[in-house]
Coordinates of C-alpha atoms and ligand atoms in Angstrom, one line a residue:
X128 CA 0.0 0.0 0.0
X129 CA 1.2 3.5 -0.8
X130 CA 2.9 5.4 2.0
X131 CA 3.3 9.2 2.2
X132 CA 4.8 11.6 4.6
X133 CA 4.0 15.2 5.6
X134 CA 1.3 16.1 3.0
X135 CA -1.2 13.4 2.2
X136 CA -1.8 13.4 -1.6
X137 CA -4.0 11.6 -4.0
X138 CA -2.7 8.0 -4.4
X139 CA -3.6 8.3 -8.1
X140 CA -6.3 10.0 -10.1
X141 CA -8.5 12.5 -8.2
X142 CA -9.3 13.4 -4.6
X143 CA -11.2 16.2 -3.0
X144 CA -12.7 16.7 0.5
X145 CA -11.3 15.0 3.6
X146 CA -14.1 12.8 5.1
X147 CA -14.7 10.7 8.2
X148 CA -11.6 12.1 10.0
X149 CA -11.3 10.3 13.4
X150 CA -8.9 8.8 15.8
X151 CA -10.2 5.3 16.3
X152 CA -8.7 2.1 17.8
X153 CA -5.1 3.4 17.6
X154 CA -5.2 4.9 14.1
X155 CA -6.1 8.2 12.6
X156 CA -8.5 7.4 9.8
X157 CA -8.8 9.9 7.1
X158 CA -11.2 9.1 4.3
X159 CA -11.5 11.3 1.2
X160 CA -13.6 12.0 -1.8
X161 CA -12.0 9.8 -4.5
X162 CA -12.6 9.3 -8.2
X163 CA -10.5 6.2 -8.9
X164 CA -10.7 6.2 -12.7
X165 CA -9.3 9.6 -14.0
X166 CA -7.6 12.7 -12.6
X167 CA -10.8 14.7 -12.6
X168 CA -14.0 14.9 -10.5
X169 CA -16.5 12.1 -11.2
X170 CA -18.6 9.4 -9.4
X171 CA -17.5 9.7 -5.8
X172 CA -16.1 6.9 -3.7
X173 CA -14.5 7.2 -0.3
X174 CA -10.8 6.5 -0.4
X175 CA -9.2 5.6 2.9
X176 CA -5.8 6.5 4.5
X177 CA -4.6 5.7 8.0
X178 CA -1.8 7.0 10.2
X179 CA -0.4 6.3 13.6
X180 CA 0.9 9.8 14.1
X181 CA -0.5 12.2 11.5
X182 CA 2.9 12.3 9.8
X183 CA 3.2 9.0 7.9
X184 CA 0.1 8.0 6.0
X185 CA -0.8 4.8 4.3
X186 CA -3.4 4.5 1.6
X187 CA -5.8 1.6 2.1
X188 CA -7.8 1.8 -1.1
X189 CA -11.6 2.3 -1.5
X190 CA -13.8 2.1 1.7
X191 CA -17.2 3.2 0.3
X192 CA -18.5 2.9 -3.2
X193 CA -22.0 3.4 -4.8
X194 CA -24.1 0.4 -4.1
X195 CA -27.6 1.4 -3.2
X196 CA -30.5 3.2 -4.9
X197 CA -29.7 6.4 -2.8
X198 CA -26.0 6.5 -3.4
X199 CA -25.9 5.0 -6.9
X200 CA -24.2 8.1 -8.4
X201 CA -21.8 8.9 -5.5
X202 CA -20.9 8.7 -1.9
X203 CA -20.4 12.4 -1.1
X204 CA -18.8 13.9 1.9
X205 CA -19.5 13.1 5.5
X206 CA -18.0 12.4 8.9
X207 CA -17.3 9.7 11.5
X208 CA -17.9 9.1 15.2
X209 CA -17.2 6.2 17.6
X210 CA -19.9 4.7 19.8
X211 CA -19.8 1.4 21.7
X212 CA -16.5 0.5 20.0
X213 CA -18.0 0.8 16.5
X214 CA -17.1 3.3 13.9
X215 CA -20.1 5.1 12.4
X216 CA -19.8 6.9 9.1
X217 CA -22.5 9.3 7.9
X218 CA -22.4 10.7 4.4
X219 CA -24.5 12.0 1.5
X220 CA -25.7 9.6 -1.1
X221 CA -26.4 11.1 -4.5
X222 CA -28.8 9.8 -7.1
X223 CA -28.9 11.4 -10.6
X224 CA -32.3 11.9 -12.1
X225 CA -30.8 12.7 -15.5
X226 CA -27.3 11.5 -16.3
X227 CA -25.2 13.5 -18.6
X228 CA -25.5 11.7 -21.9
X229 CA -21.8 12.5 -22.7
X230 CA -20.4 11.4 -19.3
X231 CA -22.0 8.8 -17.0
X232 CA -19.9 10.3 -14.1
X233 CA -21.8 13.6 -14.0
X234 CA -25.4 14.6 -14.1
X235 CA -27.3 17.0 -16.4
X236 CA -28.2 20.5 -15.2
X237 CA -28.0 19.6 -11.5
X238 CA -30.9 17.1 -11.7
X239 CA -30.1 14.9 -8.7
X240 CA -31.3 14.3 -5.2
X241 CA -29.4 13.8 -2.0
X242 CA -30.1 11.6 1.0
X243 CA -28.0 11.1 4.2
X244 CA -26.8 7.6 4.9
X245 CA -25.0 5.7 7.6
X246 CA -22.7 2.7 7.6
X247 CA -20.8 1.1 10.5
X248 CA -17.6 -0.9 10.9
X249 CA -16.3 -3.0 13.8
X250 CA -12.6 -2.3 13.1
X251 CA -12.4 0.8 10.8
X252 CA -11.1 -1.2 7.9
X253 CA -14.1 -3.3 6.7
X254 CA -17.3 -1.8 5.4
X255 CA -20.3 -3.8 4.2
X256 CA -21.2 -1.7 1.2
X257 CA -23.8 -4.3 0.0
X258 CA -25.9 -4.8 3.1
X259 CA -24.6 -2.3 5.6
X260 CA -26.0 1.1 4.5
X261 CA -29.1 2.7 5.9
X262 CA -30.8 6.0 5.0
X263 CA -31.0 8.2 8.1
X264 CA -32.4 11.4 6.5
X265 CA -34.3 10.9 3.2
X266 CA -34.2 13.6 0.5
X267 CA -35.9 16.8 1.8
X268 CA -39.5 17.4 0.8
X269 CA -40.1 20.6 2.7
X270 CA -38.5 23.6 0.8
X271 CA -38.9 25.7 4.0
X272 CA -36.3 23.5 5.6
X273 CA -33.8 23.0 2.7
X274 CA -33.2 21.9 -0.8
X275 CA -33.9 18.4 -2.1
X276 CA -30.8 18.6 -4.4
X277 CA -28.3 20.8 -2.5
X278 CA -28.3 19.4 1.0
X279 CA -25.2 17.4 2.0
X280 CA -22.1 16.7 4.0
X281 CA -23.4 15.6 7.5
X282 CA -21.0 16.3 10.4
X283 CA -22.0 14.5 13.6
X284 CA -21.0 15.1 17.2
X285 CA -22.0 14.1 20.7
X286 CA -23.5 16.8 22.9
X287 CA -24.3 16.6 26.6
X288 CA -27.1 14.1 26.3
X289 CA -27.7 13.4 22.7
X290 CA -26.2 13.4 19.2
X291 CA -26.2 16.4 16.8
X292 CA -25.8 16.5 13.1
X293 CA -25.2 19.6 11.0
X294 CA -26.0 19.7 7.2
X295 CA -25.1 22.2 4.5
X296 CA -27.9 23.4 2.4
X297 CA -29.4 26.4 0.5
X298 CA -32.6 28.3 1.2
X299 CA -35.3 29.2 -1.3
X300 CA -33.8 32.7 -1.6
X301 CA -30.5 31.0 -2.6
X302 CA -28.6 31.8 0.6
X303 CA -26.3 29.3 2.2
X304 CA -27.7 27.7 5.4
X305 CA -27.0 25.0 7.9
X306 CA -29.6 22.6 9.3
X307 CA -29.4 21.0 12.7
X308 CA -30.8 17.6 13.5
X309 CA -30.7 15.7 16.8
X310 CA -30.9 12.0 17.8
X311 CA -30.9 9.9 20.9
X312 CA -29.9 6.6 19.3
X313 CA -28.0 7.6 16.2
X314 CA -30.6 6.1 14.0
X315 CA -33.7 8.3 14.3
X316 CA -32.9 11.9 13.4
X317 CA -35.2 14.9 13.9
X318 CA -34.8 18.3 12.3
X319 CA -34.7 21.0 14.9
X320 CA -33.4 24.3 13.6
X321 CA -31.4 26.2 11.0
X322 CA -29.0 29.1 10.7
X323 CA -27.9 31.4 7.9
X324 CA -26.4 34.8 7.2
X325 CA -28.0 36.1 4.0
X326 CA -26.9 37.2 0.5
X327 CA -23.3 38.1 1.1
X328 CA -22.3 34.7 2.3
X329 CA -22.6 32.5 -0.8
X330 CA -25.6 30.6 -2.2
X331 CA -24.9 27.1 -0.7
X332 CA -22.9 26.1 2.4
X333 CA -20.9 23.0 1.8
X334 CA -19.1 20.9 4.4
X335 CA -20.2 22.5 7.7
X336 CA -18.4 21.7 10.9
X337 CA -19.2 23.0 14.4
X338 CA -17.2 22.3 17.5
X339 CA -16.6 23.7 21.0
X340 CA -13.2 24.8 22.0
X341 CA -11.9 26.2 25.3
X342 CA -12.3 29.6 23.9
X343 CA -15.8 29.1 22.6
X344 CA -17.6 27.6 19.6
X345 CA -16.4 27.6 16.0
X346 CA -18.5 27.2 12.9
X347 CA -16.7 26.3 9.6
X348 CA -18.5 26.3 6.3
X349 CA -17.5 26.3 2.7
X350 CA -19.8 28.7 0.9
X351 CA -20.2 28.3 -2.9
X352 CA -20.1 31.6 -4.8
X353 CA -18.6 33.6 -1.9
X354 CA -16.2 35.6 -4.0
X355 CA -17.6 37.5 -6.9
X356 CA -14.6 39.4 -8.5
X357 CA -13.6 37.1 -11.3
X358 CA -11.5 34.8 -9.1
X359 CA -11.1 31.2 -10.4
X360 CA -12.1 29.8 -7.1
X361 CA -15.3 31.6 -6.0
X362 CA -16.0 28.9 -3.3
X363 CA -14.0 29.5 -0.2
X364 CA -13.7 28.0 3.3
X365 CA -14.5 30.5 6.1
X366 CA -14.9 30.2 9.9
X367 CA -16.8 32.2 12.5
X368 CA -16.7 32.3 16.3
X369 CA -20.2 31.0 16.9
X370 CA -22.5 30.1 19.8
X371 CA -24.7 27.0 19.8
X372 CA -27.5 26.2 22.2
X373 CA -28.1 22.5 22.4
X374 CA -31.6 22.6 23.8
X375 CA -32.9 24.6 20.9
X376 CA -30.2 24.0 18.2
X377 CA -30.1 27.8 17.8
X378 CA -26.8 29.1 16.5
X379 CA -25.6 32.7 16.7
X380 CA -23.2 33.6 13.9
X381 CA -21.6 37.1 13.8
X382 CA -21.1 39.0 10.6
X383 CA -17.3 38.9 10.6
X384 CA -15.5 35.8 9.4
X385 CA -12.0 34.7 8.7
X386 CA -10.8 32.7 5.8
X387 CA -9.7 29.4 7.1
X388 CA -6.5 29.8 5.0
X389 CA -5.5 32.9 3.2
X390 CA -3.8 31.0 0.3
X391 CA -7.4 30.5 -1.1
X392 CA -6.6 26.9 -2.2
X393 CA -7.9 25.2 0.9
X394 CA -11.5 24.0 0.9
X395 CA -13.9 21.7 2.7
X396 CA -11.9 21.3 5.9
X397 CA -13.0 18.8 8.6
X398 CA -12.0 18.5 12.2
X399 CA -11.8 15.8 14.9
X400 CA -10.4 15.4 18.3
X401 CA -6.9 13.8 18.8
X402 CA -6.3 11.5 21.8
X403 CA -5.0 14.5 23.8
X404 CA -8.3 16.3 23.2
X405 CA -7.0 18.8 20.8
X406 CA -9.1 19.9 17.9
X407 CA -7.3 18.9 14.7
X408 CA -8.3 20.0 11.2
X409 CA -7.5 18.6 7.7
X410 CA -8.4 20.4 4.5
X411 CA -8.4 19.8 0.7
X412 CA -5.8 21.8 -1.2
X413 CA -7.2 22.4 -4.7
X414 CA -4.9 22.1 -7.7
X415 CA -5.5 23.5 -11.2
X416 CA -3.8 20.6 -13.0
X417 CA -2.3 17.2 -12.0
X418 CA 1.2 17.0 -10.6
X419 CA 4.0 15.6 -12.7
X420 CA 3.1 12.0 -11.7
X421 CA -0.5 12.4 -12.9
X422 CA -2.5 12.6 -9.6
X423 CA -4.5 15.6 -8.5
X424 CA -5.6 16.8 -5.0
X425 CA -3.8 17.1 -1.6
X426 CA -4.4 17.7 2.0
X427 CA -2.9 20.4 4.2
X428 CA -1.0 19.4 7.4
X429 CA -3.2 18.6 10.4
X430 CA -3.7 21.9 12.2
X431 CA -4.7 22.5 15.8
X432 CA -7.7 24.8 15.9
X433 CA -8.0 27.2 18.8
X434 CA -10.2 30.1 19.5
X435 CA -9.0 33.1 21.6
X436 CA -11.5 35.9 22.0
X437 CA -13.0 36.1 18.5
X438 CA -9.9 35.0 16.6
X439 CA -9.4 31.5 15.4
X440 CA -5.8 30.1 15.2
X441 CA -4.5 27.2 13.1
X442 CA -1.4 25.9 14.6
X443 CA 1.1 23.2 13.4
X444 CA 0.3 19.9 15.1
X445 CA 2.9 19.0 17.7
X446 CA 3.5 15.6 16.0
X447 CA 4.5 17.4 12.8
X448 CA 6.8 19.7 14.7
X449 CA 8.4 16.7 16.5
X450 CA 8.8 14.8 13.2
X451 CA 10.4 17.8 11.5
X452 CA 13.0 18.6 14.2
X453 CA 16.3 17.4 12.7
X454 CA 18.2 20.6 12.2
X455 CA 20.2 20.8 8.9
X456 CA 22.4 23.6 7.6
X457 CA 21.7 23.2 4.0
X458 CA 18.6 22.6 2.0
X459 CA 20.4 19.8 0.0
X460 CA 20.3 17.8 3.2
X461 CA 16.5 17.9 3.4
X462 CA 14.7 14.5 3.0
X463 CA 12.5 14.0 -0.1
X464 CA 9.6 14.2 2.3
X465 CA 10.0 18.0 2.7
X466 CA 11.4 20.4 5.2
X467 CA 10.6 23.3 7.6
X468 CA 12.2 26.7 7.4
X469 CA 11.9 29.2 10.3
X470 CA 12.8 32.9 10.3
X471 CA 11.5 36.3 11.2
X472 CA 10.7 39.0 8.6
X473 CA 11.0 42.8 9.2
X474 CA 9.0 45.3 7.1
X475 CA 10.2 45.2 3.5
X476 CA 12.1 41.9 3.8
X477 CA 11.4 39.0 1.5
X478 CA 12.2 35.2 1.5
X479 CA 12.4 33.2 -1.7
X480 CA 11.5 29.5 -1.3
X481 CA 12.5 28.0 -4.6
X482 CA 10.7 30.7 -6.5
X483 CA 7.8 31.1 -4.1
X484 CA 8.0 34.6 -2.5
X485 CA 7.1 35.6 1.0
X486 CA 7.2 39.3 1.7
X487 CA 6.4 41.4 4.7
X488 CA 4.6 44.6 3.8
X489 CA 4.0 46.7 6.9
X490 CA 2.2 44.3 9.2
X491 CA 0.9 41.9 6.6
X492 CA 2.4 38.9 4.9
X493 CA 2.1 38.7 1.2
X494 CA 3.0 35.6 -0.9
X495 CA 3.5 35.4 -4.6
X496 CA 3.7 32.1 -6.5
X497 CA 3.7 33.5 -10.1
X498 CA 7.0 31.8 -10.9
X499 CA 5.8 28.4 -9.7
X500 CA 2.2 28.1 -10.8
X501 CA 0.5 27.8 -14.2
X502 CA -0.9 31.1 -15.6
X503 CA -4.7 30.6 -15.5
X504 CA -7.3 33.3 -15.7
X505 CA -8.5 34.4 -12.3
X506 CA -5.9 32.2 -10.5
X507 CA -4.9 33.4 -7.0
X508 CA -1.2 34.1 -7.5
X509 CA -0.8 36.7 -4.8
X510 CA -2.2 36.1 -1.3
X511 CA -2.2 38.4 1.7
X512 CA -3.0 38.1 5.4
X513 CA -4.9 40.7 7.4
X514 CA -2.9 42.9 9.8
X515 CA -0.8 40.9 12.2
X516 CA -1.0 41.7 15.8
X517 CA 2.5 41.3 17.0
X518 CA 5.8 40.6 15.2
X519 CA 6.2 38.3 12.2
X520 CA 7.6 34.8 12.8
X521 CA 7.4 32.6 9.7
X522 CA 7.4 28.9 9.7
X523 CA 7.3 27.3 6.3
X524 CA 6.5 23.6 5.7
X525 CA 7.3 22.7 2.1
X526 CA 7.5 19.8 -0.2
X527 CA 7.4 19.4 -4.0
X528 CA 3.8 20.5 -4.6
X529 CA 2.6 22.3 -1.4
X530 CA 4.0 25.2 0.6
X531 CA 2.4 26.1 3.9
X532 CA 3.3 29.4 5.6
X533 CA 2.3 29.6 9.2
X534 CA 2.6 33.1 10.6
X535 CA 2.9 33.9 14.3
X536 CA 2.1 30.3 15.4
X537 CA -1.0 30.1 13.4
X538 CA -2.5 33.6 13.7
X539 CA -2.9 33.2 9.9
X540 CA -1.8 30.5 7.4
X541 CA -1.2 30.8 3.7
X542 CA -1.1 27.4 1.9
X543 CA -0.4 27.2 -1.8
X544 CA -0.1 24.4 -4.4
X545 CA 3.0 24.9 -6.4
X546 CA 4.7 23.3 -9.5
X547 CA 8.3 23.0 -10.4
X548 CA 9.6 24.6 -7.2
X549 CA 13.4 25.0 -7.0
X550 CA 15.8 23.5 -4.4
X551 CA 16.8 26.7 -2.6
X552 CA 15.8 29.1 0.1
X553 CA 17.0 32.7 0.0
X554 CA 16.2 35.4 2.5
X555 CA 17.3 38.7 1.2
X556 CA 19.3 40.0 4.1
X557 CA 21.9 38.4 6.4
X558 CA 19.5 36.5 8.5
X559 CA 19.3 33.3 10.4
X560 CA 17.1 30.7 8.8
X561 CA 16.6 27.5 10.8
X562 CA 16.1 24.5 8.6
X563 CA 14.7 21.2 9.8
X564 CA 13.9 18.0 8.1
X565 CA 12.4 14.6 9.0
X566 CA 13.9 12.8 12.0
X567 CA 14.5 9.1 11.6
X568 CA 11.1 7.7 11.7
X569 CA 9.8 4.6 13.3
X570 CA 7.7 2.4 11.0
X571 CA 4.8 1.8 13.2
X572 CA 2.1 2.5 10.6
X573 CA 2.8 -0.8 9.0
X574 CA 1.5 -2.4 12.3
X575 CA -1.5 -4.5 12.0
X576 CA -1.9 -5.5 8.4
Ligands
LIG1254 C1 -17.2 20.1 -1.6 C2 -18.1 19.1 -2.2 C3 -19.1 18.6 -1.2 C4 -19.6 17.3 -1.7 C5 -18.3 16.8 -2.4 C6 -18.5 16.0 -3.7 O1 -16.0 20.1 -2.3 O2 -18.8 19.7 -3.3 O3 -20.2 19.5 -0.9 O4 -20.1 16.4 -0.8 O5 -17.5 17.9 -2.6 O6 -17.3 15.5 -4.1

C-alpha cells in the first residue's frame, strides 16, 4: 500500500474533501472523496488512508462505493464518530435523475437528489457496502427546511445528552444555510433548527463543521459563490466564532468571518479530536492541474484549531513539529519528504523558497507564486493576510507541490499548491534561517496489516 509523509496526496487520479476524520482504535483514519478512474472529478467513492501519528500515511484503497438506490451516483462527503467500540460513518448519497449523456460520471443540469446515509464498521477497515447502508435522512421534501438537491455533508457530534448533526444546504432565496438535527440513538434523526447569514455569504454552504473549544464555539463552512470578483475559485472556506445552544439548536453567527486559510486553495476542511483532546483540522488543497506524476488533489497538514476571543488560530500539530525537528544547515540535506524553514521578517524583507516569494509589507504577509504556478485566468497568485497583531515569525513547511506558511504560530496561514519549485531558500538579508527535516522515523504505521 502506498505510503506518504507530511502532506497526504491523491494515491492516483482525483481526490477532494477529507471525510470521516477520526482517531479510532489506535489509528487516525482519514477518508476522502475519490474518483478512482481519472484525474478529474466524477462518481464519488470514499478512499481511505490511515496513520499512527498524523505524519506517515498509508493509503488503504476504497472504503465506500456506490451500491444502493440512494448513493448509486456517488458517496459524497461526511463524517465519523465512535460509539460502543464501533465506527459510524455518515455521508451524503447522491442519485442522478438525469445522467449527462456525454459522461456517465456527471449529471445533467443539477438534476439529482441527496439523502443522508450511515454505515458502521467493527474495526475501521471493513465496510459492508452491499448490506450495511441505511438511510437516516431521506431527500428533503419541505422547501422551507432546505433543498432536495443541494443538502449534504453531514457532520455529527455528541452533545451533553444526545447526538447532533449539521448539514449544509441552500434556502429558497439561494442563501447558504446549515440545518441542525438531533438524535438519541444515532438512527432516528429529527430536524430542529437552521442558521444562515443572507446574500453576502454564498448561495450554498458545503461541508459545515461545528465544535466547541476552550475559547468558545467555532463554525466552519465552505460557501459556494462567496467571491464575486472574477476569481477562479469563488468557493472558499470560512470560519466564525459561533454560539450554539443545544436545547434549541439555535446558532448565533456574527457578521465577521476569517478565511480558514489565506492562500485561497484550501477548501472543505473537517476537524476531529486527537487522543489528547486537541481539535485537529484537515483540508483539501485544490490544484489547477495534475502533478507531474499524474495525480491531483492534496491535504494540508493537520492543524490544531484554537479560539482566543473572537480569533481562530490554526497551529502546526505537535506531532508534525516533533517529526520535522532534525536541524540541517543546507537545503540539500532535506529529505525528499520535505522540510521546515523558520525565520523572522521585518517590514520590507522577503524570502524566496525555490521561486515562491514571502514578503512582509507593513504588518501583513504577502506571498507570490507567479513563478511556480500555471498562468490561469483568475488564479490566485498573490495572497495576503490581514494585519498581524505582534511581530512576524514565519514557519514554512514545504514539499514538492505544497507550501504552507504559518505566521505567528497560526495567527494566519497561507497554503499554496506549487509546481516546479526550485531547491533553494533565500532570505534577502543576512538573517538566520533555521532549517529542519524529518527525523529518523519509526515504522509503526505498518503495524496490523
Ligand atoms: C465540496 C463538495 C461537497 C460534496 C463533495 C462532492 O468540495 O462539493 O459538498 O459532498 O464535494 O465530491
